[in-house]
Amino acid sequence: MPIHYDLHSHSTASDGTLTPTALIQRAGKQGVDVLALTDHDVTDGLEEARRAADEIGLRLINGVEISVTWHGATVHIVGLNFDPANARLQAGLAELRKYRAWRGEEIARRLEKKGISGALEGAKAFCNGQILSRTHFARFLVAQGHAKDMRKVFGKFLTHNRPGYVAGEWAALADAVGWIRDAGGQAVIAHPARYRLSATRLRALITAFMECGGEVLEVASGSHSAGDVQGMAQYARRYELLVSQGSDYHGPEQSWLELGKMPSMPEGCIPVWTLWKTEQEAKS
Ligand code: AMP
Ligand code: MN
Ligand code: MN
Ligand code: MN
């Protein structure tokens, strides 16, 4: 049986709805052998996830999904298989969470001007205090009847040019990649087709990413279409990037996504895990 990898997922430590323990247990049931927990700008879920993973014999890869601003675009850089105790990485993530907290207040102020009060408290009621994400605002707004579902609420309030949107000032690309590498991990451009960059901009992003030591492109993502996967595989081969795959699972509410489920990887791609020793090899 081939080993089943899912290298992109979220827990209640960021904007997922399952606790790290529940996430690991579900991954096990879905036949995932190797899971990376990649919460947004925080690694606090890893410890609990590790205990749960050890219990059921699933291999957990330390992960994080770092918010980056690159030439005005928000880009997500996933870090895999790093040391979460690394001080530089943690200092960088702490800065991002400070910005997140301020941005949350700013989102609430802007919604208040549109007649929606109590959004900060409302959003916080949907998160466990680790990080405050637009997803938490979205859940609050849907619960209050301001939009029908999560997709609509983003389009109405939380994306570019909408009343609750705050243009990002996230980490610099070189910093995010640098922190991950400093902590001994691999940097991955997450769901590259989702940014809807022109071919020229995507090539520029990949070039800049590689110049600062990035090695991996997330080719097979739960949020990529079959065409996206083929297109991104071509970039990976052309630039000789390693590839990664992940569901980007956030919880059972997104019924179209499941742990361990993502499009299959096209031929001729070299997965990031070829760099990783198995636990047995590491011990011997
Ligand atoms: P933030 O990092 O706080 O700006 O929030 C970004 C998160 O919001 C992403 O990680 C997704 O989980 C979620 N998200 C972004 N856009 C959408 C959308 N159009 N529909 C549903 N969820 C979205
Ligand atoms: Mn998310
Ligand atoms: Mn993302
Ligand atoms: Mn994600």
Short mmCIF file of C-alpha atoms and ligand atoms in Angstrom, two decimals:
data_model
loop_
_atom_site.label_atom_id
_atom_site.label_comp_id
_atom_site.label_asym_id
_atom_site.label_seq_id
_atom_site.Cartn_x
_atom_site.Cartn_y
_atom_site.Cartn_z
CA MET A 1 0.00 0.00 0.00
CA PRO A 2 1.41 3.43 -0.88
CA ILE A 3 1.88 5.87 2.00
CA HIS A 4 -0.88 8.47 2.04
CA TYR A 5 0.28 12.05 2.65
CA ASP A 6 -1.80 15.13 3.53
CA LEU A 7 0.54 18.06 4.15
CA HIS A 8 -1.90 20.96 4.65
CA SER A 9 -4.58 21.12 7.35
CA HIS A 10 -6.00 23.39 10.06
CA SER A 11 -7.19 22.95 13.65
CA THR A 12 -8.84 25.16 16.28
CA ALA A 13 -5.37 26.62 16.93
CA SER A 14 -6.17 28.79 13.87
CA ASP A 15 -9.33 28.77 11.75
CA GLY A 16 -10.16 25.06 11.67
CA THR A 17 -13.11 23.73 13.63
CA LEU A 18 -11.63 20.43 14.91
CA THR A 19 -9.25 20.31 17.86
CA PRO A 20 -5.80 18.93 17.02
CA THR A 21 -6.82 15.63 18.64
CA ALA A 22 -10.06 15.35 16.69
CA LEU A 23 -8.24 16.28 13.48
CA ILE A 24 -5.62 13.57 13.95
CA GLN A 25 -8.27 10.97 14.77
CA ARG A 26 -10.24 11.89 11.66
CA ALA A 27 -7.08 11.78 9.53
CA GLY A 28 -6.41 8.28 10.83
CA LYS A 29 -9.94 7.17 9.93
CA GLN A 30 -9.54 8.63 6.44
CA GLY A 31 -6.44 6.52 5.83
CA VAL A 32 -3.89 9.32 6.11
CA ASP A 33 -0.49 7.93 7.17
CA VAL A 34 1.43 11.23 7.29
CA LEU A 35 -0.31 14.50 8.21
CA ALA A 36 1.08 18.02 8.49
CA LEU A 37 -0.85 20.40 10.74
CA THR A 38 -0.32 23.81 9.14
CA ASP A 39 -2.23 26.40 11.17
CA HIS A 40 -2.11 30.05 10.13
CA ASP A 41 0.78 31.91 11.81
CA VAL A 42 0.84 29.66 14.88
CA THR A 43 2.31 26.31 15.92
CA ASP A 44 0.47 25.93 19.23
CA GLY A 45 -1.61 22.99 18.00
CA LEU A 46 1.41 20.79 17.30
CA GLU A 47 1.98 19.55 20.82
CA GLU A 48 -1.54 18.21 21.28
CA ALA A 49 -1.51 16.85 17.72
CA ARG A 50 1.74 15.01 18.43
CA ARG A 51 0.27 13.25 21.47
CA ALA A 52 -2.82 12.21 19.50
CA ALA A 53 -0.71 11.08 16.53
CA ASP A 54 1.58 8.96 18.73
CA GLU A 55 -1.47 7.29 20.21
CA ILE A 56 -2.79 6.05 16.87
CA GLY A 57 0.56 5.57 15.12
CA LEU A 58 0.12 8.36 12.58
CA ARG A 59 3.19 10.31 11.54
CA LEU A 60 2.80 14.04 12.24
CA ILE A 61 4.90 16.57 10.32
CA ASN A 62 5.38 19.92 12.06
CA GLY A 63 3.76 22.58 9.89
CA VAL A 64 2.64 26.20 9.71
CA GLU A 65 1.04 28.42 7.06
CA ILE A 66 2.62 31.87 7.10
CA SER A 67 0.77 34.93 5.79
CA VAL A 68 2.99 36.90 3.39
CA THR A 69 2.51 40.12 1.47
CA TRP A 70 4.34 40.02 -1.86
CA HIS A 71 4.02 43.03 -4.18
CA GLY A 72 0.56 43.80 -2.83
CA ALA A 73 -0.73 40.21 -3.00
CA THR A 74 -1.38 38.01 0.02
CA VAL A 75 0.47 34.73 -0.49
CA HIS A 76 0.59 31.78 1.89
CA ILE A 77 3.90 30.07 2.54
CA VAL A 78 3.65 26.69 4.24
CA GLY A 79 6.58 25.50 6.34
CA LEU A 80 7.11 21.76 6.78
CA ASN A 81 9.24 19.57 9.01
CA PHE A 82 10.92 22.33 11.05
CA ASP A 83 11.83 22.69 14.70
CA PRO A 84 8.95 24.58 16.35
CA ALA A 85 11.25 25.64 19.21
CA ASN A 86 13.26 27.83 16.82
CA ALA A 87 13.38 31.34 18.31
CA ARG A 88 13.56 33.29 15.03
CA LEU A 89 10.56 31.48 13.62
CA GLN A 90 8.54 31.99 16.78
CA ALA A 91 9.46 35.68 17.02
CA GLY A 92 8.31 36.17 13.43
CA LEU A 93 5.03 34.36 14.01
CA ALA A 94 4.42 36.38 17.20
CA GLU A 95 4.76 39.62 15.17
CA LEU A 96 2.23 38.34 12.65
CA ARG A 97 -0.23 37.49 15.42
CA LYS A 98 0.17 41.02 16.80
CA TYR A 99 -0.74 42.39 13.38
CA ARG A 100 -3.67 39.94 13.23
CA ALA A 101 -5.02 41.21 16.56
CA TRP A 102 -4.84 44.83 15.36
CA ARG A 103 -6.40 43.90 12.02
CA GLY A 104 -9.26 42.16 13.84
CA GLU A 105 -10.03 45.39 15.69
CA GLU A 106 -9.82 47.32 12.41
CA ILE A 107 -12.19 44.90 10.65
CA ALA A 108 -14.67 45.36 13.52
CA ARG A 109 -14.37 49.18 13.33
CA ARG A 110 -15.09 49.09 9.61
CA LEU A 111 -18.08 46.79 10.04
CA GLU A 112 -19.35 49.04 12.84
CA LYS A 113 -19.43 51.93 10.34
CA LYS A 114 -21.68 49.77 8.19
CA GLY A 115 -24.06 49.28 11.10
CA ILE A 116 -22.79 45.88 12.24
CA SER A 117 -21.86 46.16 15.90
CA GLY A 118 -20.19 43.68 18.21
CA ALA A 119 -18.21 42.00 15.43
CA LEU A 120 -14.96 41.77 17.42
CA GLU A 121 -16.58 40.01 20.37
CA GLY A 122 -18.73 38.03 17.96
CA ALA A 123 -15.75 36.79 15.93
CA LYS A 124 -13.80 36.01 19.09
CA ALA A 125 -16.63 33.80 20.29
CA PHE A 126 -15.88 31.57 17.27
CA CYS A 127 -12.16 31.22 18.00
CA ASN A 128 -10.24 29.94 20.97
CA GLY A 129 -8.06 33.00 21.36
CA GLN A 130 -4.96 31.83 19.50
CA ILE A 131 -5.40 33.75 16.30
CA LEU A 132 -8.26 35.82 14.97
CA SER A 133 -8.94 35.14 11.30
CA ARG A 134 -11.33 36.49 8.70
CA THR A 135 -12.89 33.03 8.90
CA HIS A 136 -14.05 33.82 12.46
CA PHE A 137 -15.61 37.10 11.31
CA ALA A 138 -17.27 35.20 8.48
CA ARG A 139 -18.80 32.67 10.88
CA PHE A 140 -20.11 35.49 13.08
CA LEU A 141 -21.61 37.36 10.10
CA VAL A 142 -23.33 34.23 8.80
CA ALA A 143 -24.67 33.41 12.28
CA GLN A 144 -26.10 36.95 12.47
CA GLY A 145 -27.85 36.50 9.13
CA HIS A 146 -25.74 39.04 7.20
CA ALA A 147 -25.02 36.46 4.50
CA LYS A 148 -26.22 32.97 3.64
CA ASP A 149 -22.99 31.00 3.63
CA MET A 150 -19.24 31.27 3.98
CA ARG A 151 -18.58 31.84 0.29
CA LYS A 152 -21.13 34.64 0.08
CA VAL A 153 -19.99 36.35 3.27
CA PHE A 154 -16.41 36.66 2.00
CA GLY A 155 -17.65 38.13 -1.28
CA LYS A 156 -19.93 40.57 0.50
CA PHE A 157 -17.77 41.75 3.40
CA LEU A 158 -14.27 40.35 3.66
CA THR A 159 -12.50 40.51 0.31
CA HIS A 160 -10.86 43.32 -1.64
CA ASN A 161 -12.96 46.51 -1.89
CA ARG A 162 -15.56 45.20 0.57
CA PRO A 163 -16.44 47.01 3.81
CA GLY A 164 -14.63 44.66 6.20
CA TYR A 165 -11.48 44.21 4.15
CA VAL A 166 -8.15 45.49 5.46
CA ALA A 167 -5.23 45.37 3.02
CA GLY A 168 -2.60 43.07 4.49
CA GLU A 169 0.80 43.99 5.88
CA TRP A 170 1.98 40.46 6.48
CA ALA A 171 5.51 39.06 6.51
CA ALA A 172 7.99 39.68 3.69
CA LEU A 173 8.53 36.64 1.46
CA ALA A 174 12.24 36.46 2.27
CA ASP A 175 11.51 36.61 6.01
CA ALA A 176 8.91 33.83 5.97
CA VAL A 177 11.13 31.54 3.90
CA GLY A 178 14.14 32.49 6.04
CA TRP A 179 12.38 31.63 9.33
CA ILE A 180 11.33 28.23 8.01
CA ARG A 181 14.81 27.42 6.73
CA ASP A 182 16.44 28.70 9.91
CA ALA A 183 14.25 26.21 11.79
CA GLY A 184 15.45 23.39 9.52
CA GLY A 185 12.29 23.05 7.42
CA GLN A 186 11.18 23.32 3.80
CA ALA A 187 9.20 26.30 2.48
CA VAL A 188 6.24 25.66 0.18
CA ILE A 189 4.19 28.07 -1.94
CA ALA A 190 0.70 27.04 -0.80
CA HIS A 191 -2.14 26.62 -3.35
CA PRO A 192 -0.30 28.67 -6.02
CA ALA A 193 -3.25 28.71 -8.45
CA ARG A 194 -5.55 30.33 -5.89
CA TYR A 195 -3.89 33.75 -6.13
CA ARG A 196 -5.02 34.15 -9.74
CA LEU A 197 -1.66 35.73 -10.62
CA SER A 198 -0.83 36.32 -14.27
CA ALA A 199 1.79 33.93 -15.70
CA THR A 200 4.35 36.74 -15.52
CA ARG A 201 3.61 37.45 -11.85
CA LEU A 202 3.59 33.76 -10.94
CA ARG A 203 6.99 33.30 -12.59
CA ALA A 204 8.27 36.32 -10.67
CA LEU A 205 6.91 34.89 -7.41
CA ILE A 206 8.52 31.50 -8.03
CA THR A 207 11.85 33.13 -8.94
CA ALA A 208 11.83 35.36 -5.84
CA PHE A 209 10.81 32.39 -3.67
CA MET A 210 13.65 30.23 -5.00
CA GLU A 211 16.18 33.05 -4.62
CA CYS A 212 15.47 33.18 -0.90
CA GLY A 213 15.72 29.40 -0.52
CA GLY A 214 12.18 28.16 -1.18
CA GLU A 215 12.13 24.62 -2.55
CA VAL A 216 8.55 23.37 -2.87
CA LEU A 217 5.36 24.06 -4.83
CA GLU A 218 2.02 22.76 -3.52
CA VAL A 219 0.80 21.22 -6.76
CA ALA A 220 -2.05 18.99 -5.57
CA SER A 221 -4.34 21.02 -3.30
CA GLY A 222 -7.91 20.51 -2.19
CA SER A 223 -8.54 24.00 -3.54
CA HIS A 224 -7.05 23.35 -7.02
CA SER A 225 -9.04 22.24 -10.05
CA ALA A 226 -7.69 19.41 -12.22
CA GLY A 227 -6.44 22.06 -14.67
CA ASP A 228 -4.70 24.00 -11.87
CA VAL A 229 -2.89 20.81 -10.82
CA GLN A 230 -1.61 20.15 -14.35
CA GLY A 231 -0.56 23.78 -14.74
CA MET A 232 1.28 23.91 -11.42
CA ALA A 233 2.99 20.56 -12.10
CA GLN A 234 4.43 22.11 -15.27
CA TYR A 235 5.86 24.98 -13.22
CA ALA A 236 7.33 22.53 -10.72
CA ARG A 237 9.05 20.53 -13.45
CA ARG A 238 10.26 23.61 -15.32
CA TYR A 239 11.73 25.23 -12.21
CA GLU A 240 12.88 21.91 -10.70
CA LEU A 241 10.90 22.55 -7.54
CA LEU A 242 9.90 19.71 -5.26
CA VAL A 243 6.14 19.24 -4.93
CA SER A 244 3.71 18.92 -2.05
CA GLN A 245 0.09 17.89 -1.67
CA GLY A 246 -2.58 18.73 0.88
CA SER A 247 -6.32 18.96 1.41
CA ASP A 248 -6.29 22.38 3.20
CA TYR A 249 -8.95 20.85 5.45
CA HIS A 250 -10.66 23.29 7.87
CA GLY A 251 -13.40 21.07 9.34
CA PRO A 252 -16.49 19.03 8.46
CA GLU A 253 -18.55 22.16 7.70
CA GLN A 254 -16.77 22.33 4.32
CA SER A 255 -18.45 19.17 3.13
CA TRP A 256 -16.66 19.24 -0.23
CA LEU A 257 -13.23 18.88 1.41
CA GLU A 258 -11.93 15.90 3.34
CA LEU A 259 -8.68 15.02 5.06
CA GLY A 260 -6.48 12.98 2.75
CA LYS A 261 -8.50 14.00 -0.32
CA MET A 262 -6.85 16.02 -3.05
CA PRO A 263 -6.28 15.64 -6.81
CA SER A 264 -3.64 13.05 -7.67
CA MET A 265 -0.11 14.15 -8.40
CA PRO A 266 0.88 14.28 -12.09
CA GLU A 267 3.82 12.21 -13.37
CA GLY A 268 7.37 13.46 -13.20
CA CYS A 269 7.07 15.42 -9.95
CA ILE A 270 9.45 14.82 -7.04
CA PRO A 271 7.66 15.00 -3.67
CA VAL A 272 9.14 16.97 -0.76
CA TRP A 273 8.99 13.88 1.44
CA THR A 274 11.83 12.26 -0.53
CA LEU A 275 14.01 14.57 1.64
CA TRP A 276 12.62 13.19 4.88
CA LYS A 277 13.94 10.24 6.77
CA THR A 278 11.37 7.90 8.20
CA GLU A 279 11.29 7.76 11.98
CA GLN A 280 12.98 4.34 11.81
CA GLU A 281 15.80 5.65 9.63
CA ALA A 282 16.23 8.64 11.93
CA LYS A 283 16.67 6.33 14.93
CA SER A 284 19.23 4.01 13.32
P1 AMP B 1 -7.01 35.58 7.14
O1 AMP B 1 -5.69 34.85 7.11
O2 AMP B 1 -7.45 35.91 8.51
O3 AMP B 1 -7.03 36.76 6.21
O4 AMP B 1 -8.10 34.57 6.62
C1 AMP B 1 -7.90 33.82 5.48
C2 AMP B 1 -8.71 32.54 5.58
O5 AMP B 1 -10.04 32.80 5.21
C3 AMP B 1 -8.22 31.50 4.60
O6 AMP B 1 -7.22 30.72 5.19
C4 AMP B 1 -9.45 30.69 4.34
O7 AMP B 1 -9.59 29.70 5.35
C5 AMP B 1 -10.56 31.68 4.50
N1 AMP B 1 -11.05 32.22 3.22
C6 AMP B 1 -10.47 33.14 2.44
N2 AMP B 1 -11.23 33.42 1.36
C7 AMP B 1 -12.34 32.66 1.48
C8 AMP B 1 -13.52 32.49 0.70
N3 AMP B 1 -13.72 33.18 -0.42
N4 AMP B 1 -14.43 31.60 1.15
C9 AMP B 1 -14.25 30.91 2.30
N5 AMP B 1 -13.16 31.02 3.06
C10 AMP B 1 -12.21 31.88 2.66
MN MN B 2 -7.82 29.22 6.68
MN MN B 3 -4.03 29.34 2.53
MN MN B 4 -4.56 26.58 4.61
#
